[in-house]
Amino acid sequence: MSLPFKYDQVAVGEFGGSTSSSVDFDRARVAILPIPLDRTTSYVSGTRNGPHEILVASSHMELWDEETGTEIHSIGIATLPEMELPFASMDEVVCEIRRVVAEIVSRGKFPMVLGGEHSITPAVVAALAAKHPGLSVLQLDAHADLRESFMGTPHSHACAMRRSAEFAPLTQVAIRSLSAEEAAAVPSLPTKIFYDYNMRSDPAWMDRVVDSLSDTVYISIDVDGLDPAIMPATGTPEPGGLSWHEALTLLRKVIENRTVVGCDIVELSPMGGNVAPNFLCAKLVYKILSYRFGREL
Amino acid sequence: MSLPFKYDQVAVGEFGGSTSSSVDFDRARVAILPIPLDRTTSYVSGTRNGPHEILVASSHMELWDEETGTEIHSIGIATLPEMELPFASMDEVVCEIRRVVAEIVSRGKFPMVLGGEHSITPAVVAALAAKHPGLSVLQLDAHADLRESFMGTPHSHACAMRRSAEFAPLTQVAIRSLSAEEAAAVPSLPTKIFYDYNMRSDPAWMDRVVDSLSDTVYISIDVDGLDPAIMPATGTPEPGGLSWHEALTLLRKVIENRTVVGCDIVELSPMGGNVAPNFLCAKLVYKILSYRFGREL
Amino acid sequence: MSLPFKYDQVAVGEFGGSTSSSVDFDRARVAILPIPLDRTTSYVSGTRNGPHEILVASSHMELWDEETGTEIHSIGIATLPEMELPFASMDEVVCEIRRVVAEIVSRGKFPMVLGGEHSITPAVVAALAAKHPGLSVLQLDAHADLRESFMGTPHSHACAMRRSAEFAPLTQVAIRSLSAEEAAAVPSLPTKIFYDYNMRSDPAWMDRVVDSLSDTVYISIDVDGLDPAIMPATGTPEPGGLSWHEALTLLRKVIENRTVVGCDIVELSPMGGNVAPNFLCAKLVYKILSYRFGREL
Amino acid sequence: MSLPFKYDQVAVGEFGGSTSSSVDFDRARVAILPIPLDRTTSYVSGTRNGPHEILVASSHMELWDEETGTEIHSIGIATLPEMELPFASMDEVVCEIRRVVAEIVSRGKFPMVLGGEHSITPAVVAALAAKHPGLSVLQLDAHADLRESFMGTPHSHACAMRRSAEFAPLTQVAIRSLSAEEAAAVPSLPTKIFYDYNMRSDPAWMDRVVDSLSDTVYISIDVDGLDPAIMPATGTPEPGGLSWHEALTLLRKVIENRTVVGCDIVELSPMGGNVAPNFLCAKLVYKILSYRFGREL
Amino acid sequence: MSLPFKYDQVAVGEFGGSTSSSVDFDRARVAILPIPLDRTTSYVSGTRNGPHEILVASSHMELWDEETGTEIHSIGIATLPEMELPFASMDEVVCEIRRVVAEIVSRGKFPMVLGGEHSITPAVVAALAAKHPGLSVLQLDAHADLRESFMGTPHSHACAMRRSAEFAPLTQVAIRSLSAEEAAAVPSLPTKIFYDYNMRSDPAWMDRVVDSLSDTVYISIDVDGLDPAIMPATGTPEPGGLSWHEALTLLRKVIENRTVVGCDIVELSPMGGNVAPNFLCAKLVYKILSYRFGREL
Amino acid sequence: MSLPFKYDQVAVGEFGGSTSSSVDFDRARVAILPIPLDRTTSYVSGTRNGPHEILVASSHMELWDEETGTEIHSIGIATLPEMELPFASMDEVVCEIRRVVAEIVSRGKFPMVLGGEHSITPAVVAALAAKHPGLSVLQLDAHADLRESFMGTPHSHACAMRRSAEFAPLTQVAIRSLSAEEAAAVPSLPTKIFYDYNMRSDPAWMDRVVDSLSDTVYISIDVDGLDPAIMPATGTPEPGGLSWHEALTLLRKVIENRTVVGCDIVELSPMGGNVAPNFLCAKLVYKILSYRFGREL
């Protein structure tokens, strides 16, 4: 909004929160796209509030990253408005997300998607796979999400990666919950699973994750892939999972050895009275962007 | 479960909690039917937990009612298991709820339905209207829920009473939130609205509510019809609404002057750390049953 | 932000939440100004989050008001960005708030200020009193806030109305907490106090409140003036206070009989897990604007 | 603790919190006795924390009372240390509480007891009845607590008033939960019950409460006697009950017309994140003391 | 309850939640016995809700275990109703628990006990030791619980393992809190303690735990033996303790090398708004049963 | 308070909670000084409640330490009353804290300071540096806190260590958040930073921390230096940080190899419903005192 007078402002809906660091979409290198998809009837809680709380948390962080020695805002980060998705059918939702992400990608921006339910991922993968033939997907998650359909729909969060695998092969990390049906289907699906219970038995497991990926990679982070100790704020928190240090080390290794062309962070369901999980997600965005674009500064 | 040995037990899923008071379905006068419909992806919170928390709270209540001087369990109250509704389309959900309620009603039981979202109500009304021609509906609610469709579906909670009105005329009490579209539609719909902002301006307003109802009545209680002071545990808590005393007085008056043939209590979304709203709902069930069946004892 | 492509969006920081209803500042009749003043070291909780949570809640409300039969957004409501107040001294903070409010007022907009601490009120009153000689102030509050200074500063929230009284006489309603020092000072201050413990002993007490006010009125609502039953989300919740019905009736009466030229709602300190207080504040804004500007539609 | 140097201090465990207002026991008119009886295995929550949280809240209140125009601390209020009750049998606990209260009473102090479970009340009543023949008890409570025994012990909170009635006749107000067994026993017990569902049907009901009491009165306030809207922080919050205004009016009337010789406030179970109930209890103590001793100033 | 009509149901009180997987007691290999012993006066929170919340969480888990490649429900898991323990004396409680567990064991079922307070353990151990001479006990716990008596009773949770040691020798793991009195008694008691502060100094510490156990083992898991990072939901959360990975590795090793004949999980005190601890306990039950019985499939 | 009669008491405001272990200031070796500095307007939450909750938690701990085999209370621990700091300017606050700590130190007591905001640290360091020339400071913290000024004041928590460095050189451990401005200033400041992202790359990193310290050391622990998994209860919880085991190992090593002359634990902001962080802080105090003074027993 243009005002006929000036004052210092807080930009509530922008990553980093500081007006000085926000840029026009045209000059941005990164586009943060909030997709608060959450089919509940209440506004009280749930993944619907995830994107917003990540943005709020981001405004309380230092803009400088001591690990890479960079201030990643200088590459240009544009925070888009939250998508509104008042459609009855998930088919329409999927189409619209795919269209919007395609628009972003066609203009050369790196899409950093903030969910919302995991069911948004296939649409994003579809848009990126169309742009980047040979794309592969790295998924951090507690759940395989490989059901053919769930509760009668192929668009459930429980099918998110089965749908994504129709567009690009998967590498699934920290998996520790799947059904017998999914387990039976795995051998016939284009996926490589690193199960949480034994993936660390090989000291070089992170290298094997990298090796399993093609040159061009999309990263999908379901926050329940992290240890509930640091991420209790999600719908079905499974014990086990990645520590903060493991997650960062793996992400850095993948980004340094492959070309990462997009990312999503989904399934944060903010808790009343505990902001640590929101803060962690905001920092995760910063870290991924610093690893990915810090070398360009 | 039949055990080859005996011990004192707590019946977790039964209204009142005490085994001695539970009865076979066949000998029951009242059937409590939990319908935890809630289309969220998380098990953390939401209306899905409503029926269960009402049953838990009911086990901490005295079974005797000092107002009517009766112990209502002696009429026979059977608590049915929670309905499981893993259907993709709301059409199927609606059909199944209608079928199950029709089964209950056909056997002469009084259905006391515990929700779950308000979108379960039309199916219950349909089943009862088929049995009781000339049925009317008394709705306690903050919201008119009279939209023709919402987010592309005619089965949304925001359309619950528009759908119900296709089976029976409505009397809507404590309404304090509706859209311009709904307001425009009201004159052409079979409904009489008592708006919260002015319904108490006539000291005889409760009598007018009774007068507006036909001989046979179904009662649908969306808990947000109550004051958020006593009922904060709901998705969109609107200031204003009925006090505990007002709700009981109105319900008693209706039950004493009309034949009430069924009831639902919906939209309780239990809060962590505050059991008072759950307890209130359990007591509301007790009170309605005491008013309705106490005279038969 | 102008985007080279379109999609349906949610406007996170705007009152009512719907993009279609937002207007340019120049064409707005009302300017909502969020001032999240809160001198804490933590971002977890506190009045700092008040303005934001009111705006979030407002996006879940119906835009139509059944009491006045109007949709108040059509008068033009512009939501300004949150003021950033990184000043060391409260003197500077006060000056800046006064300057910004004066800018708004000089352009003929009605300022609806969302706090933040009560200590923002004197600056707003000062700006309005400069524009409207003869202004009086109606304050809804549990606390008199009439200390000459508190903890060494004359700008504390505990001095907010003592400072305001330097610019305009006060009418203080629902007061139920003050110090012996304040009580001793009252007779010499330009204030009329309606104490909560006895203000309702005269059935015409609301008329007496109106009579005590001059033609032109500013309204300052400390949310702790309301009953903690409906407003537990504040720093020092005092038992007693106004019910929702009383607050609306009083506000409507004042607005219909006087010219209200500005308003603030302060001291909301959002609670984790209970959105009812946030929702109430959003509705209060809607109601005041409907009462004030509904007749212009 | 005597220190060889001075600094301004906050007295954490004293009512009112301000060191200047604390007095030696010998010069005090009122002795506040915290009895955190709570037989749980956890330190997380429960009535055990009730006395402490009331004292903490009391330090955030104004010391002046606008209703009586007095500052009640000047009569001398001594806050005793919390009783430690590491006894296996409730018999011993009861004896020790009775002994300590007798010591307080024998020195002419007014005992204001802060619980803890309601099961502490009979011991306090016993001590006072021994000192004041003809004593009667006014109880504000949701539950009759008239069971002969509960879970095998006569000392349960559910038997608190049956035990108390062995020492002094009762007047029970706001009752809205009792068992069939208790209801059957009432006619033979020395008690007059004012049931919540109909006690307000007589406009002079408060006078009838006063009339039912003897000249010398002990007041026992189970906080669940209050409306859960203002008092959700208790173990079994029953809908209905006294408003803040009703409670104060009744207490003032009783204190002005009878000689109140002691009081307890029990069953506060503090909630995380909502201090309003704690604050209400602290204010209740202030109000009772102001009504009782304000006339002596 | 047998119904004259059918619908899909959720079995609220059964482990795994799915009706299809529940079995008759007679055909079950495992009997899950909920013992919600908790001597509090409130129904709000505490270990009383532990068993129930574990069962609720279990219904949101996948039934398949990727580590053992089995679906453990096929062995037959019967969930018994919650024991009701309305006895005044702990002597009676202990007798009744011992009797019920003996009934289960005498029919060849594996008892998986869900607490409730730790004070239920000695009764379970007694029943198992009578059946299995030479039994030893593996305890995961923060506290030694070796007091001779506590608060005047030998049945306190603080004495749970002192009592258990009267029936079978102990191996205590992750201990990090005990009194000087307990420390002095340790040398004369049949126990081997692995203190949390140094137990990991030997890389083969888990083997030493196994070596310390006899052929037949009972496992008692006080959830506070786990790190509060993953288990904050307990009465006295002590920093330090076992990680999820450590707990599983140790349990698997013990189960593979000894004959485990029963197990309890106690002291879960569910928190409002954070289901992760409940989920962890449900998963722990699944894992133990998969380790124990997966080889039989 | 001296009473004319005796009973067993709980000492609410004393470390360890047990009266028998409290000592006169003169005979104490350690003085625990609570400084609840927190410039908020609310009493609901924040660092203001930190010292108190640590003391409450301490009363639920065993007094014996199994690691050192000592009961540290026998050295004499005096808990001083909370400082009251009702000053307008931080200059005055800083002077008063410095004066009080100097009084403690001049009498040969070890000051264990419980905050409150980190902005109290420079005053404590100043008092100790005056007594101990050559003092160095070990800081555990997520944030460097090295800003020259913040929000217009040099006394902000964001400047705490910049101010402290004016009195003694720093070693900063677990740092993972600082601004570009601070990073630029580091080379010219008397500080050695161990960044969280790489400090563990040298297996001897703890030795290097010790080596960086002079003979006489003050320890300042901002609780956000710990992993949010175990310490979510702080204003800006940064992912990463020290585990419980790392913190204890480092502290023991420092205390065994240097002369530690004082300590503070700051920035605990207690959460409703989760006592684990409070408990951790209490245990941290016990552990530090046991390491420091256990050898004297």
PDB file of N, CA and C in Angstrom, chain D residues 92-134:
ATOM      1  N   GLU D  92      -3.811 -38.457  60.669  1.00  0.00           N
ATOM      2  CA  GLU D  92      -2.737 -37.596  61.176  1.00  0.00           C
ATOM      3  C   GLU D  92      -2.791 -36.198  60.581  1.00  0.00           C
ATOM      4  N   VAL D  93      -3.090 -36.154  59.269  1.00  0.00           N
ATOM      5  CA  VAL D  93      -3.182 -34.854  58.602  1.00  0.00           C
ATOM      6  C   VAL D  93      -4.264 -34.005  59.250  1.00  0.00           C
ATOM      7  N   VAL D  94      -5.418 -34.629  59.457  1.00  0.00           N
ATOM      8  CA  VAL D  94      -6.539 -33.912  60.054  1.00  0.00           C
ATOM      9  C   VAL D  94      -6.171 -33.385  61.443  1.00  0.00           C
ATOM     10  N   CYS D  95      -5.521 -34.224  62.222  1.00  0.00           N
ATOM     11  CA  CYS D  95      -5.115 -33.802  63.573  1.00  0.00           C
ATOM     12  C   CYS D  95      -4.167 -32.609  63.526  1.00  0.00           C
ATOM     13  N   GLU D  96      -3.201 -32.676  62.637  1.00  0.00           N
ATOM     14  CA  GLU D  96      -2.202 -31.620  62.584  1.00  0.00           C
ATOM     15  C   GLU D  96      -2.812 -30.289  62.123  1.00  0.00           C
ATOM     16  N   ILE D  97      -3.682 -30.352  61.115  1.00  0.00           N
ATOM     17  CA  ILE D  97      -4.335 -29.119  60.662  1.00  0.00           C
ATOM     18  C   ILE D  97      -5.174 -28.534  61.800  1.00  0.00           C
ATOM     19  N   ARG D  98      -5.909 -29.405  62.468  1.00  0.00           N
ATOM     20  CA  ARG D  98      -6.745 -28.927  63.575  1.00  0.00           C
ATOM     21  C   ARG D  98      -5.889 -28.270  64.665  1.00  0.00           C
ATOM     22  N   ARG D  99      -4.762 -28.894  64.959  1.00  0.00           N
ATOM     23  CA  ARG D  99      -3.880 -28.345  65.994  1.00  0.00           C
ATOM     24  C   ARG D  99      -3.356 -26.965  65.596  1.00  0.00           C
ATOM     25  N   VAL D 100      -2.892 -26.846  64.359  1.00  0.00           N
ATOM     26  CA  VAL D 100      -2.301 -25.579  63.930  1.00  0.00           C
ATOM     27  C   VAL D 100      -3.353 -24.469  63.892  1.00  0.00           C
ATOM     28  N   VAL D 101      -4.517 -24.796  63.367  1.00  0.00           N
ATOM     29  CA  VAL D 101      -5.571 -23.776  63.333  1.00  0.00           C
ATOM     30  C   VAL D 101      -5.970 -23.381  64.755  1.00  0.00           C
ATOM     31  N   ALA D 102      -6.013 -24.349  65.661  1.00  0.00           N
ATOM     32  CA  ALA D 102      -6.342 -24.034  67.057  1.00  0.00           C
ATOM     33  C   ALA D 102      -5.307 -23.089  67.659  1.00  0.00           C
ATOM     34  N   GLU D 103      -4.060 -23.302  67.316  1.00  0.00           N
ATOM     35  CA  GLU D 103      -3.006 -22.402  67.805  1.00  0.00           C
ATOM     36  C   GLU D 103      -3.254 -20.971  67.303  1.00  0.00           C
ATOM     37  N   ILE D 104      -3.587 -20.853  66.033  1.00  0.00           N
ATOM     38  CA  ILE D 104      -3.845 -19.529  65.446  1.00  0.00           C
ATOM     39  C   ILE D 104      -5.034 -18.872  66.137  1.00  0.00           C
ATOM     40  N   VAL D 105      -6.096 -19.639  66.267  1.00  0.00           N
ATOM     41  CA  VAL D 105      -7.332 -19.106  66.820  1.00  0.00           C
ATOM     42  C   VAL D 105      -7.159 -18.731  68.294  1.00  0.00           C
ATOM     43  N   SER D 106      -6.404 -19.550  68.999  1.00  0.00           N
ATOM     44  CA  SER D 106      -6.227 -19.292  70.438  1.00  0.00           C
ATOM     45  C   SER D 106      -5.497 -17.979  70.688  1.00  0.00           C
ATOM     46  N   ARG D 107      -4.772 -17.509  69.678  1.00  0.00           N
ATOM     47  CA  ARG D 107      -4.054 -16.232  69.816  1.00  0.00           C
ATOM     48  C   ARG D 107      -4.851 -15.063  69.239  1.00  0.00           C
ATOM     49  N   GLY D 108      -6.123 -15.345  68.938  1.00  0.00           N
ATOM     50  CA  GLY D 108      -6.999 -14.249  68.516  1.00  0.00           C
ATOM     51  C   GLY D 108      -6.856 -13.826  67.067  1.00  0.00           C
ATOM     52  N   LYS D 109      -6.245 -14.667  66.283  1.00  0.00           N
ATOM     53  CA  LYS D 109      -6.090 -14.316  64.870  1.00  0.00           C
ATOM     54  C   LYS D 109      -7.256 -14.887  64.058  1.00  0.00           C
ATOM     55  N   PHE D 110      -7.576 -14.198  62.959  1.00  0.00           N
ATOM     56  CA  PHE D 110      -8.581 -14.672  62.014  1.00  0.00           C
ATOM     57  C   PHE D 110      -7.887 -15.584  61.014  1.00  0.00           C
ATOM     58  N   PRO D 111      -8.265 -16.883  60.956  1.00  0.00           N
ATOM     59  CA  PRO D 111      -7.587 -17.770  60.013  1.00  0.00           C
ATOM     60  C   PRO D 111      -8.194 -17.687  58.609  1.00  0.00           C
ATOM     61  N   MET D 112      -7.360 -17.357  57.646  1.00  0.00           N
ATOM     62  CA  MET D 112      -7.744 -17.375  56.225  1.00  0.00           C
ATOM     63  C   MET D 112      -6.918 -18.504  55.608  1.00  0.00           C
ATOM     64  N   VAL D 113      -7.576 -19.645  55.391  1.00  0.00           N
ATOM     65  CA  VAL D 113      -6.870 -20.842  54.943  1.00  0.00           C
ATOM     66  C   VAL D 113      -6.920 -20.951  53.419  1.00  0.00           C
ATOM     67  N   LEU D 114      -5.785 -21.233  52.805  1.00  0.00           N
ATOM     68  CA  LEU D 114      -5.719 -21.421  51.362  1.00  0.00           C
ATOM     69  C   LEU D 114      -5.366 -22.875  51.052  1.00  0.00           C
ATOM     70  N   GLY D 115      -6.297 -23.585  50.370  1.00  0.00           N
ATOM     71  CA  GLY D 115      -6.035 -24.987  49.990  1.00  0.00           C
ATOM     72  C   GLY D 115      -5.518 -25.053  48.590  1.00  0.00           C
ATOM     73  N   GLY D 116      -5.168 -26.253  48.118  1.00  0.00           N
ATOM     74  CA  GLY D 116      -5.354 -27.524  48.742  1.00  0.00           C
ATOM     75  C   GLY D 116      -6.756 -28.094  48.466  1.00  0.00           C
ATOM     76  N   GLU D 117      -6.839 -29.381  48.763  1.00  0.00           N
ATOM     77  CA  GLU D 117      -8.096 -30.095  48.576  1.00  0.00           C
ATOM     78  C   GLU D 117      -9.139 -29.690  49.620  1.00  0.00           C
ATOM     79  N   HIS D 118     -10.368 -29.941  49.295  1.00  0.00           N
ATOM     80  CA  HIS D 118     -11.445 -29.591  50.210  1.00  0.00           C
ATOM     81  C   HIS D 118     -11.387 -30.431  51.488  1.00  0.00           C
ATOM     82  N   SER D 119     -10.670 -31.517  51.459  1.00  0.00           N
ATOM     83  CA  SER D 119     -10.634 -32.394  52.633  1.00  0.00           C
ATOM     84  C   SER D 119      -9.956 -31.738  53.834  1.00  0.00           C
ATOM     85  N   ILE D 120      -9.381 -30.567  53.671  1.00  0.00           N
ATOM     86  CA  ILE D 120      -8.809 -29.876  54.830  1.00  0.00           C
ATOM     87  C   ILE D 120      -9.869 -29.171  55.665  1.00  0.00           C
ATOM     88  N   THR D 121     -11.039 -28.925  55.078  1.00  0.00           N
ATOM     89  CA  THR D 121     -12.038 -28.095  55.757  1.00  0.00           C
ATOM     90  C   THR D 121     -12.521 -28.656  57.100  1.00  0.00           C
ATOM     91  N   PRO D 122     -12.851 -29.958  57.203  1.00  0.00           N
ATOM     92  CA  PRO D 122     -13.376 -30.435  58.501  1.00  0.00           C
ATOM     93  C   PRO D 122     -12.436 -30.141  59.672  1.00  0.00           C
ATOM     94  N   ALA D 123     -11.141 -30.260  59.451  1.00  0.00           N
ATOM     95  CA  ALA D 123     -10.194 -29.991  60.537  1.00  0.00           C
ATOM     96  C   ALA D 123     -10.247 -28.535  60.972  1.00  0.00           C
ATOM     97  N   VAL D 124     -10.405 -27.634  60.006  1.00  0.00           N
ATOM     98  CA  VAL D 124     -10.482 -26.215  60.343  1.00  0.00           C
ATOM     99  C   VAL D 124     -11.782 -25.919  61.084  1.00  0.00           C
ATOM    100  N   VAL D 125     -12.861 -26.497  60.566  1.00  0.00           N
ATOM    101  CA  VAL D 125     -14.159 -26.300  61.233  1.00  0.00           C
ATOM    102  C   VAL D 125     -14.107 -26.827  62.659  1.00  0.00           C
ATOM    103  N   ALA D 126     -13.495 -27.973  62.850  1.00  0.00           N
ATOM    104  CA  ALA D 126     -13.405 -28.560  64.193  1.00  0.00           C
ATOM    105  C   ALA D 126     -12.711 -27.612  65.161  1.00  0.00           C
ATOM    106  N   ALA D 127     -11.597 -27.040  64.704  1.00  0.00           N
ATOM    107  CA  ALA D 127     -10.857 -26.124  65.573  1.00  0.00           C
ATOM    108  C   ALA D 127     -11.691 -24.892  65.919  1.00  0.00           C
ATOM    109  N   LEU D 128     -12.415 -24.362  64.922  1.00  0.00           N
ATOM    110  CA  LEU D 128     -13.196 -23.157  65.174  1.00  0.00           C
ATOM    111  C   LEU D 128     -14.436 -23.450  66.003  1.00  0.00           C
ATOM    112  N   ALA D 129     -15.059 -24.604  65.770  1.00  0.00           N
ATOM    113  CA  ALA D 129     -16.256 -24.950  66.534  1.00  0.00           C
ATOM    114  C   ALA D 129     -15.911 -25.140  68.007  1.00  0.00           C
ATOM    115  N   ALA D 130     -14.719 -25.627  68.275  1.00  0.00           N
ATOM    116  CA  ALA D 130     -14.296 -25.794  69.668  1.00  0.00           C
ATOM    117  C   ALA D 130     -14.164 -24.439  70.363  1.00  0.00           C
ATOM    118  N   LYS D 131     -13.740 -23.465  69.600  1.00  0.00           N
ATOM    119  CA  LYS D 131     -13.563 -22.117  70.143  1.00  0.00           C
ATOM    120  C   LYS D 131     -14.885 -21.355  70.190  1.00  0.00           C
ATOM    121  N   HIS D 132     -15.726 -21.582  69.164  1.00  0.00           N
ATOM    122  CA  HIS D 132     -16.973 -20.823  69.026  1.00  0.00           C
ATOM    123  C   HIS D 132     -18.185 -21.746  69.058  1.00  0.00           C
ATOM    124  N   PRO D 133     -18.690 -22.105  70.239  1.00  0.00           N
ATOM    125  CA  PRO D 133     -19.892 -22.943  70.293  1.00  0.00           C
ATOM    126  C   PRO D 133     -21.025 -22.256  69.539  1.00  0.00           C
ATOM    127  N   GLY D 134     -21.806 -23.030  68.816  1.00  0.00           N
ATOM    128  CA  GLY D 134     -22.899 -22.436  68.042  1.00  0.00           C
ATOM    129  C   GLY D 134     -22.483 -22.009  66.654  1.00  0.00           C
TER     130      GLY D 134
END
